[in-house]
Amino acid sequence: MTEVIRLGDIEIAVTRKLVKNVHLSVHPPAGKVTLVAPSGTRLEVARAYAISKLGWIREQQAKLLAQARETPRQFVERESHYLWGRRYLLSVIEKDARPSVTLDHRRIMLSVRPGSGLAKRQKVMLEWSRSLLREAVPTLIRKWEERLGVKVSGYFLQRMKTKWGSCNHRAGSIRLNSELVKKPKDLLEYVVVHEMLHLVEPTQCCIWSSRRIASASWRCSTSITQRGGKPVPS
């Protein structure tokens, strides 16, 4: 059963599960707040915890609002782009050769043919960023298949507005948000592991998360979902 805590103009949906710690999350796009507490936690205790985190909640909601207002990328010279949690400046090179993207320690260099418009530049960048995910994801899946005792039949990349990941338990596959390439790599690994745990037991993910991840010496805490307004995979 879900209960609601109201703190001024903020509503917090509270659920209780078989978890050891309280998990507080702010979800995009509208900044919805959820709190998952251990079974038996009194609502007054959950309220006190939420009050102690009120400043953090408002900060995350403000970040989500700022992200929603972010100017769409134009893929022009010296425009800011993010890769694995780091900010890079875009350098656009026009030459009569096959389009490509390369990276150095401070710049993303986009090479396109003269006259290439926004749509073409965006397509080249998108294909490149997804290729980076295709390099990173299989290694993470193989690493955690053995540790968690689960087999992933395949994975898919898709841009999603409200989730970092999802899974198809029957098919044994996982779906990942292509925007993860912009976030720190530890978030990508967390999402991959989270969705793989859903494949183990979809209705008991929180239990499996604490037991199996702990036995695999994996450090997984609320800090990864409480950093930078990141949504939680589901």
PDB file of C-alpha atoms in Angstrom:
ATOM      1  CA  MET A   1       0.000   0.000   0.000  1.00  0.00           C
ATOM      2  CA  THR A   2       1.218   3.481  -0.879  1.00  0.00           C
ATOM      3  CA  GLU A   3       0.747   6.401   1.514  1.00  0.00           C
ATOM      4  CA  VAL A   4       1.358  10.067   0.828  1.00  0.00           C
ATOM      5  CA  ILE A   5       3.359  12.559   2.870  1.00  0.00           C
ATOM      6  CA  ARG A   6       2.744  16.247   2.160  1.00  0.00           C
ATOM      7  CA  LEU A   7       5.450  18.753   2.992  1.00  0.00           C
ATOM      8  CA  GLY A   8       4.129  22.095   1.821  1.00  0.00           C
ATOM      9  CA  ASP A   9       3.852  21.894  -1.966  1.00  0.00           C
ATOM     10  CA  ILE A  10       5.758  18.587  -2.137  1.00  0.00           C
ATOM     11  CA  GLU A  11       3.989  15.221  -2.179  1.00  0.00           C
ATOM     12  CA  ILE A  12       5.986  12.090  -1.376  1.00  0.00           C
ATOM     13  CA  ALA A  13       4.651   8.622  -2.210  1.00  0.00           C
ATOM     14  CA  VAL A  14       5.714   6.210   0.551  1.00  0.00           C
ATOM     15  CA  THR A  15       5.862   2.434   0.089  1.00  0.00           C
ATOM     16  CA  ARG A  16       7.261  -0.235   2.380  1.00  0.00           C
ATOM     17  CA  LYS A  17       9.288  -3.183   1.131  1.00  0.00           C
ATOM     18  CA  LEU A  18      11.746  -5.796   2.350  1.00  0.00           C
ATOM     19  CA  VAL A  19      14.738  -3.464   2.180  1.00  0.00           C
ATOM     20  CA  LYS A  20      17.351  -2.541   4.782  1.00  0.00           C
ATOM     21  CA  ASN A  21      17.600   1.177   4.112  1.00  0.00           C
ATOM     22  CA  VAL A  22      15.383   4.082   3.140  1.00  0.00           C
ATOM     23  CA  HIS A  23      15.544   5.006  -0.556  1.00  0.00           C
ATOM     24  CA  LEU A  24      14.479   8.526  -1.495  1.00  0.00           C
ATOM     25  CA  SER A  25      14.243   9.400  -5.193  1.00  0.00           C
ATOM     26  CA  VAL A  26      13.210  12.337  -7.363  1.00  0.00           C
ATOM     27  CA  HIS A  27      11.970  11.231 -10.783  1.00  0.00           C
ATOM     28  CA  PRO A  28      11.907  13.087 -14.104  1.00  0.00           C
ATOM     29  CA  PRO A  29      10.335  14.751 -15.893  1.00  0.00           C
ATOM     30  CA  ALA A  30       8.105  16.472 -13.317  1.00  0.00           C
ATOM     31  CA  GLY A  31      10.144  15.815 -10.169  1.00  0.00           C
ATOM     32  CA  LYS A  32       7.846  13.218  -8.587  1.00  0.00           C
ATOM     33  CA  VAL A  33       9.194  12.133  -5.187  1.00  0.00           C
ATOM     34  CA  THR A  34       9.072   8.560  -3.882  1.00  0.00           C
ATOM     35  CA  LEU A  35      10.306   7.039  -0.646  1.00  0.00           C
ATOM     36  CA  VAL A  36      10.806   3.305  -0.131  1.00  0.00           C
ATOM     37  CA  ALA A  37      11.153   2.319   3.528  1.00  0.00           C
ATOM     38  CA  PRO A  38      11.778  -1.001   5.305  1.00  0.00           C
ATOM     39  CA  SER A  39       8.677  -2.986   6.249  1.00  0.00           C
ATOM     40  CA  GLY A  40       7.241  -1.859   9.565  1.00  0.00           C
ATOM     41  CA  THR A  41       8.521   1.710   9.308  1.00  0.00           C
ATOM     42  CA  ARG A  42       5.991   4.087  10.857  1.00  0.00           C
ATOM     43  CA  LEU A  43       4.759   6.952   8.696  1.00  0.00           C
ATOM     44  CA  GLU A  44       5.981   9.481  11.270  1.00  0.00           C
ATOM     45  CA  VAL A  45       9.515   8.082  10.923  1.00  0.00           C
ATOM     46  CA  ALA A  46       9.321   8.288   7.131  1.00  0.00           C
ATOM     47  CA  ARG A  47       8.056  11.871   7.448  1.00  0.00           C
ATOM     48  CA  ALA A  48      10.948  12.837   9.720  1.00  0.00           C
ATOM     49  CA  TYR A  49      13.420  11.372   7.236  1.00  0.00           C
ATOM     50  CA  ALA A  50      11.776  13.241   4.348  1.00  0.00           C
ATOM     51  CA  ILE A  51      11.901  16.512   6.294  1.00  0.00           C
ATOM     52  CA  SER A  52      15.623  16.012   6.894  1.00  0.00           C
ATOM     53  CA  LYS A  53      16.083  15.665   3.119  1.00  0.00           C
ATOM     54  CA  LEU A  54      13.771  18.508   2.102  1.00  0.00           C
ATOM     55  CA  GLY A  55      16.613  20.732   0.911  1.00  0.00           C
ATOM     56  CA  TRP A  56      18.002  17.907  -1.221  1.00  0.00           C
ATOM     57  CA  ILE A  57      14.542  17.219  -2.705  1.00  0.00           C
ATOM     58  CA  ARG A  58      14.103  20.849  -3.756  1.00  0.00           C
ATOM     59  CA  GLU A  59      17.610  20.917  -5.204  1.00  0.00           C
ATOM     60  CA  GLN A  60      16.928  17.845  -7.363  1.00  0.00           C
ATOM     61  CA  GLN A  61      13.570  19.196  -8.534  1.00  0.00           C
ATOM     62  CA  ALA A  62      15.257  22.464  -9.504  1.00  0.00           C
ATOM     63  CA  LYS A  63      17.857  20.544 -11.526  1.00  0.00           C
ATOM     64  CA  LEU A  64      15.147  18.617 -13.358  1.00  0.00           C
ATOM     65  CA  LEU A  65      13.342  21.859 -14.138  1.00  0.00           C
ATOM     66  CA  ALA A  66      16.573  23.346 -15.482  1.00  0.00           C
ATOM     67  CA  GLN A  67      17.152  20.266 -17.635  1.00  0.00           C
ATOM     68  CA  ALA A  68      13.644  20.556 -19.050  1.00  0.00           C
ATOM     69  CA  ARG A  69      14.427  24.150 -20.054  1.00  0.00           C
ATOM     70  CA  GLU A  70      17.765  23.277 -21.626  1.00  0.00           C
ATOM     71  CA  THR A  71      18.144  24.612 -25.139  1.00  0.00           C
ATOM     72  CA  PRO A  72      18.075  21.798 -27.723  1.00  0.00           C
ATOM     73  CA  ARG A  73      21.534  20.974 -29.024  1.00  0.00           C
ATOM     74  CA  GLN A  74      22.416  22.620 -32.352  1.00  0.00           C
ATOM     75  CA  PHE A  75      25.716  20.744 -32.882  1.00  0.00           C
ATOM     76  CA  VAL A  76      27.706  23.890 -33.543  1.00  0.00           C
ATOM     77  CA  GLU A  77      31.257  24.961 -32.689  1.00  0.00           C
ATOM     78  CA  ARG A  78      32.089  25.137 -28.948  1.00  0.00           C
ATOM     79  CA  GLU A  79      28.710  23.810 -27.868  1.00  0.00           C
ATOM     80  CA  SER A  80      28.727  21.839 -24.592  1.00  0.00           C
ATOM     81  CA  HIS A  81      28.073  18.096 -24.705  1.00  0.00           C
ATOM     82  CA  TYR A  82      28.338  15.486 -21.946  1.00  0.00           C
ATOM     83  CA  LEU A  83      29.978  12.089 -22.177  1.00  0.00           C
ATOM     84  CA  TRP A  84      30.333   9.666 -19.257  1.00  0.00           C
ATOM     85  CA  GLY A  85      29.570  12.473 -16.816  1.00  0.00           C
ATOM     86  CA  ARG A  86      32.161  14.900 -18.194  1.00  0.00           C
ATOM     87  CA  ARG A  87      31.591  18.116 -20.116  1.00  0.00           C
ATOM     88  CA  TYR A  88      33.232  18.463 -23.529  1.00  0.00           C
ATOM     89  CA  LEU A  89      33.235  21.243 -26.098  1.00  0.00           C
ATOM     90  CA  LEU A  90      32.186  20.326 -29.613  1.00  0.00           C
ATOM     91  CA  SER A  91      34.556  21.066 -32.477  1.00  0.00           C
ATOM     92  CA  VAL A  92      32.959  20.892 -35.936  1.00  0.00           C
ATOM     93  CA  ILE A  93      35.224  20.096 -38.881  1.00  0.00           C
ATOM     94  CA  GLU A  94      33.848  20.304 -42.409  1.00  0.00           C
ATOM     95  CA  LYS A  95      35.682  18.224 -44.999  1.00  0.00           C
ATOM     96  CA  ASP A  96      34.830  16.106 -47.994  1.00  0.00           C
ATOM     97  CA  ALA A  97      35.210  12.742 -46.285  1.00  0.00           C
ATOM     98  CA  ARG A  98      33.106  10.170 -44.503  1.00  0.00           C
ATOM     99  CA  PRO A  99      31.518  11.668 -41.344  1.00  0.00           C
ATOM    100  CA  SER A 100      33.202  10.656 -38.093  1.00  0.00           C
ATOM    101  CA  VAL A 101      33.579  11.561 -34.430  1.00  0.00           C
ATOM    102  CA  THR A 102      36.770  11.494 -32.380  1.00  0.00           C
ATOM    103  CA  LEU A 103      37.511  12.416 -28.793  1.00  0.00           C
ATOM    104  CA  ASP A 104      40.397  13.987 -26.933  1.00  0.00           C
ATOM    105  CA  HIS A 105      40.711  15.019 -23.287  1.00  0.00           C
ATOM    106  CA  ARG A 106      38.615  18.189 -23.703  1.00  0.00           C
ATOM    107  CA  ARG A 107      36.882  18.102 -27.077  1.00  0.00           C
ATOM    108  CA  ILE A 108      34.505  16.044 -29.159  1.00  0.00           C
ATOM    109  CA  MET A 109      35.511  16.508 -32.789  1.00  0.00           C
ATOM    110  CA  LEU A 110      32.663  16.060 -35.253  1.00  0.00           C
ATOM    111  CA  SER A 111      33.740  15.722 -38.872  1.00  0.00           C
ATOM    112  CA  VAL A 112      31.013  16.209 -41.497  1.00  0.00           C
ATOM    113  CA  ARG A 113      30.825  17.087 -45.156  1.00  0.00           C
ATOM    114  CA  PRO A 114      30.471  20.802 -46.039  1.00  0.00           C
ATOM    115  CA  GLY A 115      26.875  21.980 -45.841  1.00  0.00           C
ATOM    116  CA  SER A 116      25.718  19.233 -43.492  1.00  0.00           C
ATOM    117  CA  GLY A 117      22.734  20.500 -41.527  1.00  0.00           C
ATOM    118  CA  LEU A 118      21.464  19.937 -38.014  1.00  0.00           C
ATOM    119  CA  ALA A 119      19.733  16.629 -38.780  1.00  0.00           C
ATOM    120  CA  LYS A 120      22.868  15.093 -40.298  1.00  0.00           C
ATOM    121  CA  ARG A 121      25.145  16.292 -37.494  1.00  0.00           C
ATOM    122  CA  GLN A 122      22.714  14.986 -34.904  1.00  0.00           C
ATOM    123  CA  LYS A 123      22.506  11.599 -36.629  1.00  0.00           C
ATOM    124  CA  VAL A 124      26.292  11.212 -36.748  1.00  0.00           C
ATOM    125  CA  MET A 125      26.628  12.121 -33.069  1.00  0.00           C
ATOM    126  CA  LEU A 126      23.802   9.788 -32.068  1.00  0.00           C
ATOM    127  CA  GLU A 127      25.287   6.837 -33.938  1.00  0.00           C
ATOM    128  CA  TRP A 128      28.671   7.508 -32.360  1.00  0.00           C
ATOM    129  CA  SER A 129      27.327   7.799 -28.816  1.00  0.00           C
ATOM    130  CA  ARG A 130      25.355   4.579 -29.208  1.00  0.00           C
ATOM    131  CA  SER A 131      28.467   2.831 -30.471  1.00  0.00           C
ATOM    132  CA  LEU A 132      30.142   3.753 -27.171  1.00  0.00           C
ATOM    133  CA  LEU A 133      27.293   2.137 -25.270  1.00  0.00           C
ATOM    134  CA  ARG A 134      27.514  -0.968 -27.462  1.00  0.00           C
ATOM    135  CA  GLU A 135      31.176  -1.238 -26.489  1.00  0.00           C
ATOM    136  CA  ALA A 136      30.499  -0.811 -22.767  1.00  0.00           C
ATOM    137  CA  VAL A 137      27.273  -2.736 -22.143  1.00  0.00           C
ATOM    138  CA  PRO A 138      28.243  -6.297 -23.239  1.00  0.00           C
ATOM    139  CA  THR A 139      31.274  -6.261 -20.934  1.00  0.00           C
ATOM    140  CA  LEU A 140      29.104  -5.281 -17.980  1.00  0.00           C
ATOM    141  CA  ILE A 141      26.504  -7.930 -18.801  1.00  0.00           C
ATOM    142  CA  ARG A 142      29.133 -10.684 -19.009  1.00  0.00           C
ATOM    143  CA  LYS A 143      30.691  -9.513 -15.752  1.00  0.00           C
ATOM    144  CA  TRP A 144      27.410  -9.693 -13.849  1.00  0.00           C
ATOM    145  CA  GLU A 145      25.886 -12.770 -15.484  1.00  0.00           C
ATOM    146  CA  GLU A 146      28.366 -14.963 -13.638  1.00  0.00           C
ATOM    147  CA  ARG A 147      28.109 -13.083 -10.351  1.00  0.00           C
ATOM    148  CA  LEU A 148      24.307 -12.995 -10.287  1.00  0.00           C
ATOM    149  CA  GLY A 149      23.658 -16.355 -11.913  1.00  0.00           C
ATOM    150  CA  VAL A 150      21.413 -14.958 -14.628  1.00  0.00           C
ATOM    151  CA  LYS A 151      21.581 -15.044 -18.438  1.00  0.00           C
ATOM    152  CA  VAL A 152      20.672 -12.020 -20.561  1.00  0.00           C
ATOM    153  CA  SER A 153      19.337 -12.955 -23.998  1.00  0.00           C
ATOM    154  CA  GLY A 154      19.925  -9.486 -25.413  1.00  0.00           C
ATOM    155  CA  TYR A 155      19.794  -5.759 -24.780  1.00  0.00           C
ATOM    156  CA  PHE A 156      18.295  -2.783 -26.596  1.00  0.00           C
ATOM    157  CA  LEU A 157      19.092   0.926 -26.590  1.00  0.00           C
ATOM    158  CA  GLN A 158      16.269   3.438 -26.660  1.00  0.00           C
ATOM    159  CA  ARG A 159      15.842   7.044 -25.644  1.00  0.00           C
ATOM    160  CA  MET A 160      13.358   7.132 -22.754  1.00  0.00           C
ATOM    161  CA  LYS A 161      11.990  10.173 -20.943  1.00  0.00           C
ATOM    162  CA  THR A 162      11.222   8.741 -17.510  1.00  0.00           C
ATOM    163  CA  LYS A 163      13.370   5.630 -17.012  1.00  0.00           C
ATOM    164  CA  TRP A 164      17.020   4.656 -17.216  1.00  0.00           C
ATOM    165  CA  GLY A 165      16.135   1.044 -17.907  1.00  0.00           C
ATOM    166  CA  SER A 166      13.498  -1.671 -18.120  1.00  0.00           C
ATOM    167  CA  CYS A 167      13.417  -5.402 -18.705  1.00  0.00           C
ATOM    168  CA  ASN A 168      11.372  -8.131 -20.359  1.00  0.00           C
ATOM    169  CA  HIS A 169      11.401 -10.995 -17.880  1.00  0.00           C
ATOM    170  CA  ARG A 170       9.890 -13.531 -20.271  1.00  0.00           C
ATOM    171  CA  ALA A 171      12.288 -12.733 -23.100  1.00  0.00           C
ATOM    172  CA  GLY A 172      15.246 -12.381 -20.748  1.00  0.00           C
ATOM    173  CA  SER A 173      16.244  -9.055 -22.282  1.00  0.00           C
ATOM    174  CA  ILE A 174      16.931  -5.582 -20.929  1.00  0.00           C
ATOM    175  CA  ARG A 175      16.332  -2.131 -22.392  1.00  0.00           C
ATOM    176  CA  LEU A 176      18.634   0.791 -21.591  1.00  0.00           C
ATOM    177  CA  ASN A 177      18.167   4.512 -22.032  1.00  0.00           C
ATOM    178  CA  SER A 178      20.582   5.750 -24.705  1.00  0.00           C
ATOM    179  CA  GLU A 179      21.030   8.951 -22.658  1.00  0.00           C
ATOM    180  CA  LEU A 180      23.101   6.922 -20.180  1.00  0.00           C
ATOM    181  CA  VAL A 181      26.139   7.654 -22.338  1.00  0.00           C
ATOM    182  CA  LYS A 182      26.020  11.186 -20.917  1.00  0.00           C
ATOM    183  CA  LYS A 183      26.127   9.987 -17.311  1.00  0.00           C
ATOM    184  CA  PRO A 184      28.993   8.582 -15.203  1.00  0.00           C
ATOM    185  CA  LYS A 185      29.861   4.989 -16.047  1.00  0.00           C
ATOM    186  CA  ASP A 186      29.004   3.803 -12.553  1.00  0.00           C
ATOM    187  CA  LEU A 187      25.384   4.767 -13.196  1.00  0.00           C
ATOM    188  CA  LEU A 188      25.374   2.668 -16.379  1.00  0.00           C
ATOM    189  CA  GLU A 189      26.675  -0.305 -14.410  1.00  0.00           C
ATOM    190  CA  TYR A 190      24.106   0.236 -11.673  1.00  0.00           C
ATOM    191  CA  VAL A 191      21.234   0.289 -14.199  1.00  0.00           C
ATOM    192  CA  VAL A 192      22.509  -2.832 -15.974  1.00  0.00           C
ATOM    193  CA  VAL A 193      22.747  -4.721 -12.671  1.00  0.00           C
ATOM    194  CA  HIS A 194      19.354  -3.475 -11.508  1.00  0.00           C
ATOM    195  CA  GLU A 195      17.606  -4.699 -14.663  1.00  0.00           C
ATOM    196  CA  MET A 196      19.456  -8.022 -14.559  1.00  0.00           C
ATOM    197  CA  LEU A 197      18.173  -8.494 -11.020  1.00  0.00           C
ATOM    198  CA  HIS A 198      14.647  -8.018 -12.331  1.00  0.00           C
ATOM    199  CA  LEU A 199      15.317 -11.000 -14.605  1.00  0.00           C
ATOM    200  CA  VAL A 200      16.242 -13.087 -11.562  1.00  0.00           C
ATOM    201  CA  GLU A 201      12.990 -12.339  -9.749  1.00  0.00           C
ATOM    202  CA  PRO A 202      10.881  -9.415 -11.012  1.00  0.00           C
ATOM    203  CA  THR A 203       8.699  -9.081  -7.906  1.00  0.00           C
ATOM    204  CA  GLN A 204      11.526  -9.357  -5.390  1.00  0.00           C
ATOM    205  CA  CYS A 205      14.166  -7.119  -6.942  1.00  0.00           C
ATOM    206  CA  CYS A 206      14.897  -5.214  -3.751  1.00  0.00           C
ATOM    207  CA  ILE A 207      15.572  -8.432  -1.819  1.00  0.00           C
ATOM    208  CA  TRP A 208      17.810  -9.796  -4.534  1.00  0.00           C
ATOM    209  CA  SER A 209      19.551  -6.425  -4.843  1.00  0.00           C
ATOM    210  CA  SER A 210      20.657  -6.415  -1.221  1.00  0.00           C
ATOM    211  CA  ARG A 211      21.597 -10.096  -1.047  1.00  0.00           C
ATOM    212  CA  ARG A 212      23.121 -10.879  -4.409  1.00  0.00           C
ATOM    213  CA  ILE A 213      24.890  -7.602  -4.948  1.00  0.00           C
ATOM    214  CA  ALA A 214      26.310  -7.755  -1.439  1.00  0.00           C
ATOM    215  CA  SER A 215      27.565 -11.296  -1.990  1.00  0.00           C
ATOM    216  CA  ALA A 216      29.218 -10.134  -5.197  1.00  0.00           C
ATOM    217  CA  SER A 217      31.069  -7.375  -3.309  1.00  0.00           C
ATOM    218  CA  TRP A 218      29.138  -4.693  -5.189  1.00  0.00           C
ATOM    219  CA  ARG A 219      28.788  -1.282  -3.536  1.00  0.00           C
ATOM    220  CA  CYS A 220      25.246  -0.146  -4.242  1.00  0.00           C
ATOM    221  CA  SER A 221      23.672   2.566  -2.109  1.00  0.00           C
ATOM    222  CA  THR A 222      21.135   5.351  -2.264  1.00  0.00           C
ATOM    223  CA  SER A 223      23.908   7.802  -3.157  1.00  0.00           C
ATOM    224  CA  ILE A 224      23.880   6.689  -6.775  1.00  0.00           C
ATOM    225  CA  THR A 225      20.191   7.546  -7.121  1.00  0.00           C
ATOM    226  CA  GLN A 226      20.469  10.705  -5.065  1.00  0.00           C
ATOM    227  CA  ARG A 227      23.170  12.316  -7.191  1.00  0.00           C
ATOM    228  CA  GLY A 228      22.458  14.852  -9.876  1.00  0.00           C
ATOM    229  CA  GLY A 229      18.694  14.336 -10.093  1.00  0.00           C
ATOM    230  CA  LYS A 230      19.029  10.955 -11.688  1.00  0.00           C
ATOM    231  CA  PRO A 231      15.926   8.809 -12.121  1.00  0.00           C
ATOM    232  CA  VAL A 232      15.805   5.309 -10.718  1.00  0.00           C
ATOM    233  CA  PRO A 233      15.547   2.327 -13.074  1.00  0.00           C
ATOM    234  CA  SER A 234      12.332   0.385 -12.768  1.00  0.00           C
TER     235      SER A 234
END
